[in-house]
């Protein structure tokens, strides 16, 4: 985001958080909501038919609709610095906000003070991936009845001088990767209410109008649809805001194509870390808090290993994985991911190895 003159700051709590993106000067912006259960603030003014001519910041927040109050702190921080729309009664900062559901019953949600704190630490070098800020309480996988901690994801793509960057809090009812269609049932999903909504911001240095920013936000959703399955469900409130700083002449269609690819790349890159984390594997780049792994199903190994290994079959996101277990049957390391077979290598105390497909 530094190349675009955008500073990013996080407030990260124990199970929730918020992320603010501060623009050097007001940026033209629009947005698109496709999920069935959104939590938003000031999103309507981004419609191209509205008169708003620029935004000062964007807030991504946990805490569902409660967390939108963190935008009050962002507005106060900006107003103290004279940022916003000039009115007879003073400046009014324009801060659209998108919220995701990560409520855990603790009543701890991002508040105005947390939005202010995120502004105070905003910089061009802030990490944009992992379980920080708005991604702190993010999860995926509930469509299949499991809860896998997720986080923020980011990517930047270029075409000549044109730059398109994205940061998203991936809190999908679905999961990164292709749809495991065998798990679909006509009666519905295993849970009727999920902890969901993927939210994000696409920023570019292209000189775009509000209609073209709207196209950019639509492209972001296309990238989300490529990366996550199932997507845009009634349990999600998926929303993206697209902002243009306007320093480079560029095609809106090319910028949209890059937005699509950037979102798909950012979220798609989370797939392997989530798998490794669910297996309790070695540390990898990406969300560090994958402690709620997978709801596992008991199963029985071959008779000659049944007594030696306490094995459990892991249904990991429906992706095809090769897993190595230690002598006690504990997942030791994710070896590979492919799209043709599920396999797991067993090493028993007698040193016997075998491969089982499931």
XYZ file of C-alpha atoms in Angstrom:
358
model
C 0.000 0.000 0.000
C 2.978 2.326 0.449
C 3.322 2.805 -3.325
C -0.216 4.183 -3.329
C 0.279 6.639 -0.490
C -1.908 4.568 1.810
C -0.954 3.977 5.432
C -2.389 1.010 7.302
C -2.810 0.524 11.041
C -4.186 -2.281 13.202
C -5.657 -2.624 16.628
C -5.470 -6.282 17.606
C -7.296 -7.684 20.610
C -7.347 -11.212 21.962
C -10.095 -12.442 19.631
C -11.055 -9.449 17.495
C -9.583 -6.312 15.999
C -9.806 -3.584 13.399
C -7.732 -2.283 10.500
C -7.718 1.254 9.119
C -6.461 2.441 5.743
C -5.610 6.154 5.663
C -5.324 7.994 2.352
C -2.901 10.902 1.940
C -5.731 12.893 0.391
C -9.355 12.167 -0.368
C -9.660 9.308 -2.846
C -12.545 8.585 -5.184
C -14.180 5.336 -4.159
C -17.111 3.041 -4.662
C -18.144 -0.324 -3.294
C -20.031 -3.531 -3.881
C -21.889 -5.763 -1.402
C -22.786 -9.288 -2.521
C -23.155 -11.249 0.690
C -26.549 -11.818 2.269
C -25.784 -10.440 5.745
C -23.577 -7.333 5.524
C -22.510 -4.981 8.317
C -21.590 -1.644 6.764
C -21.386 2.075 7.447
C -21.408 4.941 4.911
C -21.482 2.421 2.059
C -24.461 4.072 0.356
C -22.564 7.311 -0.282
C -20.133 5.313 -2.428
C -22.848 4.715 -5.007
C -21.819 6.512 -8.225
C -25.116 8.441 -8.208
C -24.266 10.026 -4.831
C -22.471 13.363 -4.654
C -19.572 12.253 -2.441
C -16.294 13.079 -4.172
C -13.799 11.238 -2.013
C -13.101 9.276 1.156
C -10.440 9.906 3.785
C -10.106 6.382 5.169
C -11.642 2.923 5.220
C -12.200 0.811 8.318
C -12.309 -2.977 8.300
C -13.458 -4.310 11.650
C -14.474 -7.324 13.632
C -17.315 -7.169 16.129
C -20.140 -7.389 13.594
C -22.342 -4.267 13.595
C -21.030 -3.323 17.073
C -17.523 -2.973 15.669
C -18.608 -0.277 13.240
C -18.397 2.122 16.206
C -14.604 2.002 15.790
C -15.114 4.325 12.814
C -16.006 7.077 15.308
C -12.423 6.992 16.536
C -11.070 7.117 12.992
C -13.252 10.151 12.272
C -12.079 11.887 15.426
C -8.416 11.249 14.551
C -8.921 12.671 11.056
C -10.975 15.652 12.253
C -8.208 16.610 14.694
C -5.964 16.920 11.650
C -8.412 18.937 9.591
C -9.280 16.094 7.221
C -12.773 15.753 5.793
C -15.503 17.587 3.933
C -15.648 21.234 4.876
C -18.989 22.353 6.315
C -20.120 25.493 8.198
C -19.936 23.461 11.378
C -16.485 22.022 10.753
C -14.888 19.223 8.767
C -16.659 15.863 8.461
C -14.256 13.001 7.667
C -15.657 10.384 5.280
C -14.883 6.905 6.615
C -16.854 4.009 5.142
C -16.594 0.866 7.254
C -17.128 -2.848 6.691
C -17.659 -5.295 9.553
C -17.309 -9.042 9.919
C -18.865 -11.384 12.453
C -16.430 -12.718 15.063
C -18.541 -12.340 18.216
C -17.657 -14.891 20.890
C -19.957 -13.880 23.749
C -17.259 -11.937 25.596
C -18.762 -8.522 24.707
C -15.273 -7.406 23.642
C -15.620 -5.625 20.299
C -13.684 -2.845 18.558
C -14.723 0.558 19.868
C -13.968 4.175 19.004
C -10.762 4.154 21.061
C -9.529 1.156 19.087
C -10.156 2.858 15.748
C -8.224 5.878 17.021
C -5.388 3.636 18.216
C -5.161 1.985 14.789
C -4.754 5.417 13.192
C -1.993 6.317 15.635
C 0.175 3.377 14.543
C -0.628 3.496 10.812
C 2.363 3.330 8.499
C 3.454 2.190 5.073
C 5.245 -0.851 6.510
C 2.416 -2.438 8.479
C 2.096 -6.240 7.996
C -1.025 -7.012 5.992
C -1.271 -10.769 6.440
C -2.189 -13.062 9.298
C -4.341 -12.939 12.418
C -3.962 -9.214 13.038
C -6.361 -6.293 12.973
C -9.704 -7.110 11.400
C -8.425 -10.610 10.671
C -7.806 -11.498 14.320
C -11.030 -13.452 14.810
C -11.584 -14.461 11.199
C -12.429 -18.081 10.384
C -13.301 -20.237 7.387
C -14.845 -23.636 6.726
C -18.128 -23.521 8.607
C -20.088 -24.602 5.558
C -18.782 -28.108 6.274
C -19.247 -27.891 10.048
C -15.666 -27.009 11.044
C -14.060 -23.766 12.176
C -10.562 -22.985 10.908
C -8.966 -19.699 12.019
C -8.029 -17.509 9.075
C -6.836 -13.889 8.960
C -5.898 -11.014 6.689
C -4.601 -11.602 3.167
C -2.964 -9.121 0.828
C -1.439 -8.864 -2.630
C -0.110 -6.199 -5.003
C 0.008 -6.481 -8.789
C 1.490 -4.118 -11.375
C 1.257 -3.397 -15.057
C 3.827 -0.772 -15.927
C 3.160 2.204 -13.662
C -0.307 0.917 -12.760
C -0.483 -0.539 -9.237
C -3.410 -2.429 -7.705
C -3.251 -3.577 -4.070
C -5.747 -5.491 -1.981
C -6.131 -6.320 1.692
C -8.988 -8.569 2.809
C -10.173 -10.073 6.072
C -11.123 -13.601 5.045
C -13.964 -14.722 7.288
C -15.821 -16.852 4.778
C -18.618 -19.335 5.412
C -16.852 -21.261 2.680
C -13.105 -21.838 2.372
C -10.188 -21.104 0.049
C -10.102 -23.609 -2.797
C -12.449 -25.479 -5.099
C -15.854 -26.639 -3.927
C -16.034 -30.179 -2.553
C -19.342 -30.897 -4.287
C -19.656 -34.343 -2.702
C -20.379 -32.632 0.612
C -23.398 -30.711 -0.637
C -26.723 -31.979 0.699
C -30.195 -30.926 -0.472
C -31.284 -30.311 3.127
C -28.658 -27.603 3.557
C -25.389 -26.905 5.342
C -24.403 -28.413 8.724
C -24.840 -25.055 10.467
C -27.644 -22.559 9.999
C -25.682 -19.595 11.342
C -22.003 -18.964 10.756
C -19.277 -16.556 11.936
C -18.872 -15.066 8.522
C -18.244 -12.268 5.990
C -15.197 -11.509 3.855
C -14.438 -7.809 3.626
C -11.701 -5.932 1.863
C -10.276 -2.879 0.160
C -8.809 -2.598 -3.321
C -6.665 0.480 -3.893
C -5.078 1.660 -7.121
C -3.107 4.622 -8.395
C -5.228 4.700 -11.576
C -7.178 7.844 -12.358
C -10.750 6.503 -12.176
C -14.183 7.996 -11.677
C -16.743 6.533 -9.262
C -18.350 4.323 -11.896
C -14.958 2.837 -12.714
C -14.242 2.358 -8.993
C -17.503 0.414 -8.861
C -16.173 -1.826 -11.655
C -13.002 -2.343 -9.617
C -15.034 -3.464 -6.590
C -16.991 -5.836 -8.809
C -13.707 -7.280 -10.050
C -12.650 -7.841 -6.438
C -15.774 -9.927 -5.885
C -15.007 -11.899 -9.027
C -11.615 -12.696 -7.512
C -13.301 -13.737 -4.268
C -15.570 -16.058 -6.233
C -12.518 -17.599 -7.880
C -10.737 -18.126 -4.561
C -13.497 -19.178 -2.114
C -16.160 -21.887 -2.277
C -19.025 -21.597 -1.562
C -19.079 -17.820 -1.834
C -21.544 -14.949 -1.312
C -23.858 -17.108 0.765
C -26.745 -15.810 2.873
C -24.527 -16.376 5.924
C -21.869 -14.018 4.516
C -21.882 -10.249 4.231
C -19.142 -10.082 1.607
C -18.227 -6.515 0.657
C -15.353 -4.689 -1.048
C -14.508 -1.021 -1.321
C -12.375 0.184 -4.240
C -10.467 3.473 -4.043
C -8.420 5.311 -6.657
C -5.698 7.804 -5.756
C -5.607 9.063 -9.347
C -1.906 9.568 -10.067
C -1.585 7.361 -13.177
C -3.553 7.291 -16.424
C -4.667 3.700 -16.919
C -7.467 1.603 -18.352
C -10.268 0.850 -15.898
C -10.641 -2.571 -17.510
C -6.993 -3.428 -16.897
C -7.259 -2.178 -13.320
C -10.343 -4.360 -12.829
C -8.528 -7.386 -14.232
C -5.650 -6.796 -11.825
C -8.088 -6.395 -8.925
C -9.629 -9.756 -9.728
C -6.232 -11.438 -9.913
C -4.936 -9.736 -6.762
C -7.898 -10.880 -4.651
C -7.688 -14.405 -6.061
C -3.931 -14.533 -5.410
C -4.166 -13.115 -1.882
C -6.906 -15.451 -0.668
C -5.725 -18.436 -2.678
C -2.327 -18.191 -0.991
C -4.002 -18.841 2.377
C -5.027 -22.370 1.412
C -1.792 -24.208 2.189
C -1.110 -22.368 5.502
C -4.634 -23.216 6.661
C -4.115 -26.854 5.776
C -0.759 -27.001 7.519
C -2.123 -25.243 10.571
C -5.093 -27.592 10.759
C -2.653 -30.488 10.812
C -0.571 -28.937 13.555
C 2.338 -28.837 11.122
C 5.418 -26.696 11.146
C 5.091 -22.942 11.200
C 4.470 -21.307 7.846
C 3.788 -17.800 6.627
C 0.190 -16.844 7.192
C -2.334 -17.021 10.022
C -0.501 -18.114 13.202
C -3.579 -18.985 15.256
C -4.881 -22.222 13.793
C -5.629 -23.754 17.148
C -9.197 -24.820 16.544
C -8.094 -27.119 13.717
C -10.657 -29.596 12.468
C -13.589 -31.552 13.815
C -12.158 -35.001 13.160
C -13.974 -38.266 12.589
C -12.748 -41.481 14.247
C -11.662 -44.156 11.847
C -9.761 -47.453 11.971
C -6.416 -48.202 10.383
C -5.384 -51.504 8.892
C -5.612 -54.285 11.500
C -1.852 -54.678 11.770
C -1.490 -51.021 12.786
C -4.661 -50.576 14.811
C -2.989 -51.347 18.125
C 0.052 -49.238 17.369
C -1.507 -46.038 16.100
C -4.433 -44.009 17.417
C -5.444 -42.663 14.052
C -8.073 -40.153 13.174
C -9.196 -39.266 9.711
C -8.909 -35.562 9.041
C -11.339 -34.056 6.593
C -9.264 -31.054 5.628
C -11.191 -28.510 3.624
C -11.915 -31.108 0.975
C -8.474 -30.534 -0.476
C -6.296 -33.406 -1.537
C -3.430 -33.750 0.894
C -0.523 -35.991 1.715
C 0.113 -36.150 5.459
C 2.901 -37.791 7.423
C 2.070 -39.152 10.878
C 4.452 -40.015 13.667
C 4.462 -43.387 15.422
C 1.587 -42.345 17.669
C -0.547 -41.424 14.709
C -0.256 -37.683 15.201
C -0.095 -35.534 12.060
C 3.525 -34.539 11.745
C 3.817 -32.630 8.509
C 1.853 -31.717 5.432
C 3.904 -33.089 2.571
C 1.976 -32.001 -0.483
C -1.313 -30.797 -1.879
C -2.688 -32.067 -5.157
C -6.056 -32.487 -6.813
C -6.196 -36.195 -7.581
C -6.063 -38.322 -4.414
C -6.262 -38.066 -0.648
C -3.444 -40.017 0.961
C -1.783 -40.320 4.338
C 1.529 -41.997 5.164
C 1.704 -44.042 8.364
C 4.841 -44.992 10.195
C 4.166 -47.509 12.945
C 6.465 -48.406 15.857
C 7.522 -51.529 13.947
C 8.776 -49.292 11.183
C 6.124 -50.467 8.744
C 4.986 -47.879 6.212
C 1.878 -47.903 4.150
C -0.254 -45.504 2.166
C -3.995 -45.282 2.487
C -6.267 -43.389 0.127
C -9.517 -41.963 1.355
